[in-house]
Structures are given as C-alpha cells and as structure tokens.
Short mmCIF file of C-alpha atoms in Angstrom, two decimals:
data_model
loop_
_atom_site.label_atom_id
_atom_site.label_comp_id
_atom_site.label_asym_id
_atom_site.label_seq_id
_atom_site.Cartn_x
_atom_site.Cartn_y
_atom_site.Cartn_z
CA UNK A 1458 5.83 13.29 -27.85
CA UNK A 1459 4.25 10.16 -26.35
CA UNK A 1460 6.09 6.86 -26.45
CA UNK A 1461 4.81 3.77 -28.20
CA UNK A 1462 2.42 2.08 -25.78
CA UNK A 1463 4.01 -0.96 -24.18
CA UNK A 1464 1.79 -3.90 -23.28
CA UNK A 1465 3.11 -5.90 -20.35
CA UNK A 1466 3.98 -9.58 -20.86
CA UNK A 1467 1.22 -11.94 -19.67
CA UNK A 1468 3.21 -13.21 -16.66
CA UNK A 1469 3.76 -9.66 -15.35
CA UNK A 1470 0.15 -8.68 -16.07
CA UNK A 1471 -1.08 -11.71 -14.12
CA UNK A 1472 1.12 -10.73 -11.20
CA UNK A 1473 -0.54 -7.30 -10.98
CA UNK A 1474 -4.10 -8.65 -10.87
CA UNK A 1475 -3.50 -11.94 -9.03
CA UNK A 1476 -4.46 -11.65 -5.34
CA UNK A 1477 -1.87 -14.29 -4.45
CA UNK A 1478 0.89 -11.90 -5.58
CA UNK A 1479 -0.11 -9.46 -2.86
CA UNK A 1480 0.16 -12.22 -0.27
CA UNK A 1481 3.75 -12.92 -1.35
CA UNK A 1482 4.64 -9.20 -1.35
CA UNK A 1483 8.42 -9.19 -1.92
CA UNK A 1484 8.06 -10.67 -5.39
CA UNK A 1485 5.41 -8.09 -6.19
CA UNK A 1486 7.65 -5.25 -4.98
CA UNK A 1487 10.44 -6.62 -7.19
CA UNK A 1488 8.09 -6.47 -10.19
CA UNK A 1489 7.08 -2.89 -9.39
CA UNK A 1490 10.74 -1.88 -9.06
CA UNK A 1491 11.37 -3.11 -12.59
CA UNK A 1492 8.22 -1.52 -13.99
CA UNK A 1493 8.94 1.92 -12.54
CA UNK A 1494 12.21 1.91 -14.49
CA UNK A 1495 11.12 0.19 -17.70
CA UNK A 1496 7.40 1.03 -18.04
CA UNK A 1497 6.11 3.40 -15.34
CA UNK A 1498 2.82 3.74 -17.22
CA UNK A 1499 2.18 0.38 -18.89
CA UNK A 1500 -0.71 -1.21 -20.74
CA UNK A 1501 -2.27 -4.39 -19.34
CA UNK A 1502 -4.50 -6.45 -21.61
CA UNK A 1503 -6.19 -9.83 -21.03
CA UNK A 1504 -4.59 -12.80 -22.72
CA UNK A 1505 -7.94 -13.98 -24.12
CA UNK A 1506 -9.16 -10.46 -24.88
CA UNK A 1507 -12.29 -11.04 -22.80
CA UNK A 1508 -11.56 -11.59 -19.09
CA UNK A 1509 -11.25 -7.90 -18.18
CA UNK A 1510 -11.09 -4.51 -19.86
CA UNK A 1511 -7.58 -3.29 -20.75
CA UNK A 1512 -6.13 -0.69 -18.40
CA UNK A 1513 -3.02 1.35 -17.71
CA UNK A 1514 -0.91 0.42 -14.67
CA UNK A 1515 0.65 3.46 -12.96
CA UNK A 1516 3.55 2.68 -10.61
CA UNK A 1517 5.56 5.90 -10.04
CA UNK A 1518 4.84 8.04 -7.01
CA UNK A 1519 4.74 11.31 -8.95
CA UNK A 1520 2.25 9.95 -11.49
CA UNK A 1521 -0.02 8.43 -8.83
CA UNK A 1522 0.05 11.73 -6.93
CA UNK A 1523 -0.78 13.68 -10.08
CA UNK A 1524 -3.79 11.48 -10.85
CA UNK A 1525 -4.97 11.57 -7.23
CA UNK A 1526 -4.99 15.36 -7.17
CA UNK A 1527 -6.48 15.93 -10.64
CA UNK A 1528 -10.06 14.85 -10.01
CA UNK A 1529 -11.32 16.64 -13.10
CA UNK A 1530 -9.17 14.71 -15.57
CA UNK A 1531 -9.17 11.36 -13.76
CA UNK A 1532 -12.65 10.33 -12.62
CA UNK A 1533 -13.89 7.80 -10.07
CA UNK A 1534 -16.96 7.25 -12.24
CA UNK A 1535 -18.49 5.84 -14.43
CA UNK A 1536 -16.28 2.74 -14.55
CA UNK A 1537 -15.51 0.63 -11.44
CA UNK A 1538 -13.19 2.26 -8.94
CA UNK A 1539 -11.74 -1.14 -7.99
CA UNK A 1540 -10.27 -3.55 -10.54
CA UNK A 1541 -13.06 -5.90 -11.64
CA UNK A 1542 -13.40 -8.69 -14.14
CA UNK A 1543 -16.02 -8.29 -16.88
CA UNK A 1544 -18.25 -11.01 -15.42
CA UNK A 1545 -18.28 -9.17 -12.09
CA UNK A 1546 -19.21 -5.89 -13.76
CA UNK A 1547 -22.00 -7.55 -15.72
CA UNK A 1548 -23.29 -9.20 -12.54
CA UNK A 1549 -23.34 -5.81 -10.83
CA UNK A 1550 -25.20 -4.20 -13.76
CA UNK A 1551 -27.89 -6.85 -13.64
CA UNK A 1552 -28.18 -6.69 -9.86
CA UNK A 1553 -28.06 -2.91 -9.33
CA UNK A 1554 -28.14 -1.17 -12.72
CA UNK A 1555 -24.63 0.13 -11.98
CA UNK A 1556 -21.10 -1.07 -12.73
CA UNK A 1557 -20.48 -1.03 -8.97
CA UNK A 1558 -22.21 -3.08 -6.29
CA UNK A 1559 -21.92 -0.23 -3.76
CA UNK A 1560 -22.43 3.48 -4.40
CA UNK A 1561 -20.29 5.19 -1.76
CA UNK A 1562 -18.07 8.23 -1.33
CA UNK A 1563 -15.24 6.55 -3.22
CA UNK A 1564 -17.24 6.19 -6.45
CA UNK A 1565 -18.71 9.69 -6.70
CA UNK A 1566 -17.21 12.65 -8.53
CA UNK A 1567 -18.02 16.35 -8.20
CA UNK A 1568 -20.54 17.86 -7.73
CA UNK A 1569 -22.04 14.96 -5.74
CA UNK A 1570 -18.87 13.89 -3.91
CA UNK A 1571 -18.10 17.15 -2.03
CA UNK A 1572 -21.75 17.48 -0.95
CA UNK A 1573 -21.78 13.96 0.47
CA UNK A 1574 -18.34 14.25 2.04
CA UNK A 1575 -19.32 17.44 3.90
CA UNK A 1576 -22.10 15.54 5.70
CA UNK A 1577 -19.64 13.75 8.01
CA UNK A 1578 -16.37 15.59 7.43
CA UNK A 1579 -16.58 17.68 10.60
CA UNK A 1580 -17.35 14.56 12.62
CA UNK A 1581 -13.97 13.06 11.66
CA UNK A 1582 -11.88 16.19 12.26
CA UNK A 1583 -9.40 16.18 15.19
CA UNK A 1584 -11.31 18.73 17.28
CA UNK A 1585 -14.38 16.49 17.32
CA UNK A 1586 -12.46 13.24 17.72
CA UNK A 1587 -10.85 14.62 20.89
CA UNK A 1588 -14.22 14.09 22.58
CA UNK A 1589 -13.79 10.37 21.97
CA UNK A 1590 -10.22 10.06 23.20
CA UNK A 1591 -11.04 8.67 26.64
CA UNK A 1592 -13.52 6.20 25.21
CA UNK A 1593 -10.95 4.98 22.66
CA UNK A 1594 -8.33 4.76 25.40
CA UNK A 1595 -10.66 2.59 27.46
CA UNK A 1596 -11.18 0.28 24.46
CA UNK A 1597 -7.40 0.10 24.00
CA UNK A 1598 -6.87 -0.81 27.68
CA UNK A 1599 -9.51 -3.55 27.54
CA UNK A 1600 -7.93 -4.91 24.35
CA UNK A 1601 -4.44 -5.02 25.87
CA UNK A 1602 -5.84 -6.64 29.04
CA UNK A 1603 -7.13 -9.51 26.88
CA UNK A 1604 -3.80 -9.72 25.06
CA UNK A 1605 -1.76 -9.99 28.27
CA UNK A 1606 -4.18 -12.52 29.76
CA UNK A 1607 -3.91 -14.71 26.65
CA UNK A 1608 -0.09 -14.51 26.42
CA UNK A 1609 2.72 -15.19 26.14
CA UNK A 1610 2.13 -16.53 22.58
CA UNK A 1611 -0.79 -15.03 20.68
CA UNK A 1612 -2.02 -14.07 17.22
CA UNK A 1613 -1.87 -10.28 17.36
CA UNK A 1614 -4.30 -9.89 14.45
CA UNK A 1615 -6.96 -12.06 16.05
CA UNK A 1616 -6.67 -10.58 19.54
CA UNK A 1617 -5.73 -6.94 18.93
CA UNK A 1618 -5.38 -5.40 15.48
CA UNK A 1619 -8.63 -6.96 14.23
CA UNK A 1620 -11.09 -6.35 17.08
CA UNK A 1621 -9.73 -3.02 18.40
CA UNK A 1622 -10.42 -0.69 15.43
CA UNK A 1623 -13.61 -2.64 14.67
CA UNK A 1624 -14.95 -1.88 18.14
CA UNK A 1625 -13.99 1.80 17.85
CA UNK A 1626 -15.77 2.28 14.52
CA UNK A 1627 -18.85 0.36 15.60
CA UNK A 1628 -19.10 2.59 18.66
CA UNK A 1629 -18.95 5.61 16.33
CA UNK A 1630 -21.67 4.12 14.14
CA UNK A 1631 -23.80 3.02 17.06
CA UNK A 1632 -23.72 -0.69 16.16
CA UNK A 1633 -24.31 -2.92 19.22
CA UNK A 1634 -21.27 -4.85 20.40
CA UNK A 1635 -22.99 -8.20 19.89
CA UNK A 1636 -23.23 -7.44 16.15
CA UNK A 1637 -19.50 -6.74 15.74
CA UNK A 1638 -18.46 -10.31 14.76
CA UNK A 1639 -21.05 -10.17 11.99
CA UNK A 1640 -19.70 -6.82 10.79
CA UNK A 1641 -16.17 -8.28 10.82
CA UNK A 1642 -17.13 -11.27 8.68
CA UNK A 1643 -19.06 -9.15 6.19
CA UNK A 1644 -16.12 -6.75 5.87
CA UNK A 1645 -13.73 -9.63 5.25
CA UNK A 1646 -16.03 -11.00 2.57
CA UNK A 1647 -16.33 -7.57 0.97
CA UNK A 1648 -12.61 -6.71 0.95
CA UNK A 1649 -10.97 -10.13 1.35
CA UNK A 1650 -13.34 -12.27 -0.69
CA UNK A 1651 -10.40 -13.63 -2.67
CA UNK A 1652 -8.80 -15.09 0.48
CA UNK A 1653 -9.96 -18.55 1.57
CA UNK A 1654 -9.51 -17.74 5.27
CA UNK A 1655 -11.06 -14.28 5.30
CA UNK A 1656 -14.00 -15.16 3.05
CA UNK A 1657 -14.94 -18.17 5.16
CA UNK A 1658 -15.16 -20.36 2.06
CA UNK A 1659 -11.95 -22.36 2.47
CA UNK A 1660 -11.51 -22.14 -1.31
CA UNK A 1661 -7.94 -21.31 -2.30
CA UNK A 1662 -8.80 -20.58 -5.93
CA UNK A 1663 -12.13 -18.86 -6.42
CA UNK A 1664 -13.47 -17.95 -9.83
CA UNK A 1665 -14.35 -14.29 -10.47
CA UNK A 1666 -18.01 -15.34 -10.47
CA UNK A 1667 -17.70 -16.95 -7.03
CA UNK A 1668 -15.95 -13.90 -5.61
CA UNK A 1669 -18.53 -11.44 -6.92
CA UNK A 1670 -21.43 -13.55 -5.66
CA UNK A 1671 -19.82 -13.67 -2.22
CA UNK A 1672 -19.27 -9.91 -2.24
CA UNK A 1673 -22.81 -9.24 -3.50
CA UNK A 1674 -24.23 -11.34 -0.67
CA UNK A 1675 -22.22 -9.34 1.87
CA UNK A 1676 -23.45 -6.07 0.33
CA UNK A 1677 -27.09 -7.16 0.53
CA UNK A 1678 -26.69 -8.18 4.17
CA UNK A 1679 -25.03 -4.85 4.98
CA UNK A 1680 -27.82 -2.95 3.19
CA UNK A 1681 -30.56 -4.76 5.11
CA UNK A 1682 -28.79 -4.20 8.43
CA UNK A 1683 -28.16 -0.50 7.92
CA UNK A 1684 -31.65 0.15 6.55
CA UNK A 1685 -32.99 -0.92 9.95
CA UNK A 1686 -30.35 1.12 11.77
CA UNK A 1687 -31.22 4.23 9.69
CA UNK A 1688 -34.91 3.78 10.40
CA UNK A 1689 -34.19 3.65 14.11
CA UNK A 1690 -31.94 6.76 13.98
CA UNK A 1691 -34.58 8.75 12.15
CA UNK A 1692 -37.07 7.89 14.88
CA UNK A 1693 -34.55 8.15 17.74
CA UNK A 1694 -31.59 10.30 16.67
CA UNK A 1695 -28.44 10.32 18.83
CA UNK A 1696 -25.05 12.01 18.44
CA UNK A 1697 -23.46 9.14 16.49
CA UNK A 1698 -22.46 9.03 12.82
CA UNK A 1699 -25.36 6.70 12.05
CA UNK A 1700 -27.77 9.51 13.00
CA UNK A 1701 -25.91 12.04 10.85
CA UNK A 1702 -26.22 9.81 7.79
CA UNK A 1703 -29.83 8.76 8.47
CA UNK A 1704 -31.03 12.34 8.78
CA UNK A 1705 -28.76 13.95 6.18
CA UNK A 1706 -30.18 16.33 3.59
CA UNK A 1707 -28.48 17.18 0.29
CA UNK A 1708 -30.00 19.91 -1.88
CA UNK A 1709 -33.07 19.79 0.32
CA UNK A 1710 -33.61 16.06 -0.15
CA UNK A 1711 -32.77 13.03 2.01
CA UNK A 1712 -30.14 10.64 0.66
CA UNK A 1713 -31.44 8.02 -1.78
CA UNK A 1714 -31.62 4.59 -0.13
CA UNK A 1715 -28.76 3.14 -2.21
CA UNK A 1716 -26.48 6.11 -1.48
CA UNK A 1717 -27.32 5.98 2.21
CA UNK A 1718 -26.53 2.27 2.34
CA UNK A 1719 -23.24 2.92 0.55
CA UNK A 1720 -22.34 5.63 3.06
CA UNK A 1721 -22.91 3.29 5.99
CA UNK A 1722 -20.96 0.49 4.31
CA UNK A 1723 -17.87 2.61 3.55
CA UNK A 1724 -17.71 3.95 7.13
CA UNK A 1725 -18.35 0.52 8.65
CA UNK A 1726 -15.79 -1.34 6.54
CA UNK A 1727 -13.00 1.02 5.48
CA UNK A 1728 -13.09 2.53 8.95
CA UNK A 1729 -11.57 -0.51 10.62
CA UNK A 1730 -10.09 -2.97 8.12
CA UNK A 1731 -7.41 -0.56 6.92
CA UNK A 1732 -6.45 0.53 10.44
CA UNK A 1733 -6.25 -3.12 11.43
CA UNK A 1734 -3.75 -3.75 8.64
CA UNK A 1735 -1.56 -0.77 9.55
CA UNK A 1736 -1.62 -1.67 13.25
CA UNK A 1737 -0.52 -5.24 12.51
CA UNK A 1738 2.19 -3.92 10.18
CA UNK A 1739 3.57 -1.67 12.91
CA UNK A 1740 3.65 -4.52 15.40
CA UNK A 1741 5.37 -6.85 12.94
CA UNK A 1742 8.07 -4.26 12.26
CA UNK A 1743 8.63 -3.70 15.99
CA UNK A 1744 8.62 -7.43 16.77
CA UNK A 1745 11.31 -7.90 14.13
CA UNK A 1746 13.42 -5.12 15.65
CA UNK A 1747 13.62 -5.40 19.49
CA UNK A 1748 15.97 -2.40 19.65
CA UNK A 1749 13.36 -0.17 18.01
CA UNK A 1750 10.74 -1.41 20.51
CA UNK A 1751 13.07 -0.51 23.37
CA UNK A 1752 13.79 2.93 21.88
CA UNK A 1753 10.15 3.90 21.48
CA UNK A 1754 9.35 2.47 24.92
CA UNK A 1755 11.90 4.89 26.35
CA UNK A 1756 11.04 7.81 24.05
CA UNK A 1757 7.37 8.15 23.14
CA UNK A 1758 8.10 11.10 20.85
CA UNK A 1759 9.05 8.42 18.27
CA UNK A 1760 5.51 7.04 18.24
CA UNK A 1761 3.95 9.34 15.60
CA UNK A 1762 6.77 8.38 13.23
CA UNK A 1763 6.12 4.69 13.83
CA UNK A 1764 2.41 5.15 13.14
CA UNK A 1765 3.02 7.07 9.90
CA UNK A 1766 5.69 4.69 8.67
CA UNK A 1767 3.47 1.68 9.40
CA UNK A 1768 0.72 3.16 7.25
CA UNK A 1769 3.15 3.71 4.35
CA UNK A 1770 5.01 0.43 4.76
CA UNK A 1771 1.79 -1.60 4.94
CA UNK A 1772 -0.33 0.36 2.39
CA UNK A 1773 -3.66 -1.32 3.30
CA UNK A 1774 -5.60 0.08 0.29
CA UNK A 1775 -3.47 -1.33 -2.49
CA UNK A 1776 -5.03 0.31 -5.55
CA UNK A 1777 -7.88 2.31 -6.98
CA UNK A 1778 -9.00 2.68 -10.57
CA UNK A 1779 -9.64 5.94 -12.40
CA UNK A 1780 -11.20 6.78 -15.77
CA UNK A 1781 -9.72 9.45 -18.05
CA UNK A 1782 -12.22 12.26 -18.72
CA UNK A 1783 -10.16 13.51 -21.68
CA UNK A 1784 -7.07 12.71 -23.73
CA UNK A 1785 -3.96 13.29 -21.63
CA UNK A 1786 -0.27 12.42 -21.65
CA UNK A 1787 1.01 10.60 -18.58
CA UNK A 1788 4.46 9.17 -18.02
CA UNK A 1789 5.25 9.42 -21.71
CA UNK A 1790 2.08 7.56 -22.73
CA UNK A 1791 -0.96 8.92 -24.54
CA UNK A 1792 -4.03 8.16 -22.44
CA UNK A 1793 -7.31 8.36 -24.36
CA UNK A 1794 -10.63 9.66 -23.06
CA UNK A 1795 -12.45 6.74 -21.43
CA UNK A 1796 -9.30 4.75 -20.70
CA UNK A 1797 -9.15 2.90 -17.38
CA UNK A 1798 -6.12 3.37 -15.11
CA UNK A 1799 -4.92 1.54 -12.00
CA UNK A 1800 -3.11 3.78 -9.54
CA UNK A 1801 -1.15 1.29 -7.48
CA UNK A 1802 -0.44 2.66 -4.01
CA UNK A 1803 1.83 -0.25 -3.09
CA UNK A 1804 4.12 0.64 -5.99
CA UNK A 1805 3.93 4.39 -5.28
CA UNK A 1806 4.68 3.97 -1.56
CA UNK A 1807 7.75 1.89 -2.41
CA UNK A 1808 9.14 4.26 -5.04
CA UNK A 1809 12.82 4.92 -4.20
CA UNK A 1810 12.60 8.28 -5.98
CA UNK A 1811 10.36 9.41 -3.11
CA UNK A 1812 11.36 7.11 -0.23
CA UNK A 1813 14.97 6.20 0.42
CA UNK A 1814 15.35 2.46 0.98
CA UNK A 1815 11.55 2.06 0.82
CA UNK A 1816 11.39 -1.56 2.02
CA UNK A 1817 12.99 -0.63 5.31
CA UNK A 1818 10.67 0.27 8.17
CA UNK A 1819 12.12 3.60 9.27
CA UNK A 1820 10.30 5.30 12.14
CA UNK A 1821 12.48 8.40 11.69
CA UNK A 1822 11.56 8.78 8.00
CA UNK A 1823 11.04 12.47 7.28
CA UNK A 1824 9.36 13.71 5.25
CA UNK A 1825 6.96 10.82 4.85
CA UNK A 1826 4.46 12.02 2.25
CA UNK A 1827 3.02 8.60 1.57
CA UNK A 1828 -0.09 7.91 -0.47
CA UNK A 1829 -1.69 5.28 1.75
CA UNK A 1830 -4.54 7.71 2.52
CA UNK A 1831 -4.77 8.86 -1.09
CA UNK A 1832 -4.58 12.55 -1.95
CA UNK A 1833 -6.78 15.30 -3.31
CA UNK A 1834 -10.57 15.40 -2.97
CA UNK A 1835 -10.78 11.68 -2.22
CA UNK A 1836 -8.20 11.58 0.55
CA UNK A 1837 -9.33 9.19 3.28
CA UNK A 1838 -12.07 10.74 5.43
CA UNK A 1839 -10.97 8.82 8.52
CA UNK A 1840 -7.22 9.47 8.44
CA UNK A 1841 -7.21 11.47 11.71
CA UNK A 1842 -9.18 8.72 13.46
CA UNK A 1843 -6.78 6.03 12.17
CA UNK A 1844 -3.72 7.91 13.45
CA UNK A 1845 -5.37 8.60 16.79
CA UNK A 1846 -6.45 4.97 17.28
CA UNK A 1847 -2.99 3.62 16.47
CA UNK A 1848 -1.19 6.12 18.71
CA UNK A 1849 -3.45 5.39 21.69
CA UNK A 1850 -3.16 1.62 21.24
CA UNK A 1851 0.63 1.66 21.02
CA UNK A 1852 0.89 3.96 24.04
CA UNK A 1853 -1.09 1.34 25.94
CA UNK A 1854 0.96 -1.56 24.55
CA UNK A 1855 4.25 0.14 25.39
CA UNK A 1856 3.06 0.70 28.97
CA UNK A 1857 2.13 -2.96 29.41
CA UNK A 1858 4.53 -4.96 27.24
CA UNK A 1859 8.22 -5.20 28.13
CA UNK A 1860 9.33 -6.97 24.96
CA UNK A 1861 7.83 -8.68 21.92
CA UNK A 1862 9.12 -10.95 19.17
CA UNK A 1863 7.77 -13.02 16.31
CA UNK A 1864 6.60 -16.52 17.29
CA UNK A 1865 6.05 -17.80 13.77
CA UNK A 1866 5.68 -16.72 10.16
CA UNK A 1867 3.14 -13.93 9.59
CA UNK A 1868 0.72 -14.42 6.68
CA UNK A 1869 -0.63 -11.75 4.36
CA UNK A 1870 -4.14 -11.60 2.93
CA UNK A 1871 -4.73 -12.85 -0.60
CA UNK A 1872 -6.34 -9.69 -1.97
CA UNK A 1873 -5.71 -7.14 -4.72
CA UNK A 1874 -7.72 -4.38 -3.03
CA UNK A 1875 -7.43 -4.16 0.76
CA UNK A 1876 -4.44 -6.12 2.02
CA UNK A 1877 -2.20 -6.57 5.03
CA UNK A 1878 -1.51 -9.29 7.57
CA UNK A 1879 -4.16 -11.87 8.35
CA UNK A 1880 -2.05 -13.59 11.02
CA UNK A 1881 0.78 -12.30 13.21
CA UNK A 1882 2.04 -14.82 15.78
CA UNK A 1883 4.01 -13.06 18.51
CA UNK A 1884 5.59 -13.90 21.85
CA UNK A 1885 5.41 -11.18 24.50
CA UNK A 1886 6.71 -10.43 27.95
CA UNK A 1887 4.39 -8.27 30.03
CA UNK A 1888 5.80 -5.42 32.13
#
C-alpha cells in the first residue's frame, strides 16, 4: 500500500530547484542524504501555487534506475524534460508551439526516438571512433602544449577542460575553428544561463523570464547557424556528422527543420559541455591528492577507473524530468498518470546504498554502475566519445606534467541542469 504523500518543506524544495544550491554542492548532498532516508520519493509544490507545476523528486539510485529503464511508463514527452518554471513553459509555447524550446533526441519517445537515434548511433560507436583517435590525440597534445606554455599557475577550465572537448566535437560536426568561441558562449547560455559568469550577463540573480529569454536567444542563433551548415552539407556532403544529419531520411522523409536543428544543437552542446565538467572534476580530484597523481603516472592501468569515477563524482547532467504515462507506485508513493517527476542524478550517484563512501573520489571503485550517462533507451549517445577523449587527454597530461596542485578555490557553475566546475586554478610542474 502506498504511503501518504509527503510534501517537502519550502526551504528544502527551494534547495532542489535553486541553481545556487548546485554551486555549493556539499550542502545539497547533505540534503539528498536526508531525503533518501526520510522521503526518497517526495512531493515538491510551489509556495505560491503558481511558480511551477508540482513534481515528485526521486533521489534513490534504484528508483532513478528503474525510471530510466522503463521508457514506456515514464515518458520524456509531452511535458518539459528539464525542470522549467511556468512562465518559461508559456514563453516556449508562444514561441514554438511546444513546451520545449528545442526538440532533440532527449525529448522524443518511441517510436520517433529510436528512429532518430539510429541515424548517428553507428557514428558514435567505438569501432568508428577509433578512426578519429590520432586526430583527437593531436588536439590533446596541442591543448597540453598551451597549458605548459601558460604555466605554472593556470585556470584548467579555461585552458584545457573547456576548449579541448569543444574542439573535438566541432571537428566531428564540421564547424570551422574560428566559430568555436561562438559555439562555447551559446552552449553556456543554453545550459548555464542561470550563472552570471557563464551567461555573460553578470547578473547574480536572474528572474525565470530573463533566463528563458537568454536561452531562447541562444536557441535561435544556433538554429540559424545550423540551417546554413545543413544547406551546405546537402550541397557538399562530407563524412562528418553534420552531413549525416543534413541528409538523413526517416520513413522516407527528410527530418523536419525543427527536429534537424534540435539534432545539431544536442550534438553541439551536450557533446562537449558535459565532458568538460567531468575532465575538470578528474583534475580537481587529482590535484587534491598528489599521491593518486603519482600512482596513475606510474601505472596507466588506473586511468580508466579515474575517468569513470570522475564522471560519477562530477555528474555533469544533474537531472532530467519524466512524465508518468499511467498510475504507478514508486518508492512507496502513488504516482498518478500525468504526474511530473525529477530524476536527480546527483542524488542517485551519491547514494551510499550503491556507492560506498560516495563523496570520496575512488579511482579503484568497482563496480561503478553510475547514472551520469543515464540508462535505458536514452543513455547518452556520446558516452564512448567522452571516455575516449578523457583517457587520451589524461595520457597526454601524465606524460607532460610531473605534479599538480590546487592554486586557489575552484568554483562550481550556478545551474540546476548541466553543472560542474567553471574555474579550477592549479599550479603545475612540467616534466
């Protein structure tokens, strides 16, 4: 029998949806630790009854995994797949006719989702990515050259973890190098619009209306840019992902313009921002633990564990929303058809029932079945690329850097959706 639904106190509810909580991190993890014990599936409602639609917060690993794998019961559509305030949803409806500003792989359900995913799935499989290994290695070497030249004290995010995966993904998409800074800024506005530094606004407290207008502007700019790129790839196809998307056919028809734009946007943005966060997380953990740096420098077999643990420990994609397709019981609560749920990956990846001492960065953690890439039909399309990029970069760093330590206090992004470090001051000694 289901328990009586428990609505979280306003201060806890605010913590879950406040982007500043994700910048402070430890306090947020403390809150999730309490919730997993007291209310693993808890109701969150707005204090004024109007600001946002009520939803269920899901914090236990096993419940998040269950939802992630049951794509028939828990849908990505029709409600927003990222937590949104009502004003933002209304703005999107007026602007696009949809609750979401971007129609991409992450918002589609079957039967559309598997058809769209298959278009590029083979491209991102390991056997195909092997063809790019030398090119990625060359990008890694050039990146580390710049790092060493700029040392000994540098911001690792600005010099390495930001530009490196961005350059890799833009090469895959066929975006000219001179356009990469523009792509970086648009991505930061799309995913980090709540952060005064990443959005470029300098505003510490932005209203939901200001955030959604900023995001909508970034989406429009992306759409215009990729419409021109698609037109070029239809006329002059190459072997890049941009050409695959531009010339794709589903059920005998080309992709609708909005869906095509969404496909480009998800590859262009999620393909680098998340890897950037995990890469910075790995470097922070190693800079805080010189002995671990020395161990992996001497024994490269530890590197895959460091990469995997960094992805879990950092959890760049911090949540997604799902909509119940039918009545279902979850974590002792009765979820009704149409209810909105937040599956919080930060909470799930720090669940001590699944990960012993979860706040510790443990490169030897095994098994490490984290949820940072999601699970089920919507598992991250670029997970093999992310692992490959990080491994190659750290191989290069370990070859060139003798030791590394923090040179200041790292700062996290103010964002409820895609998070991670926005600054990482380090001091390095080159080999």
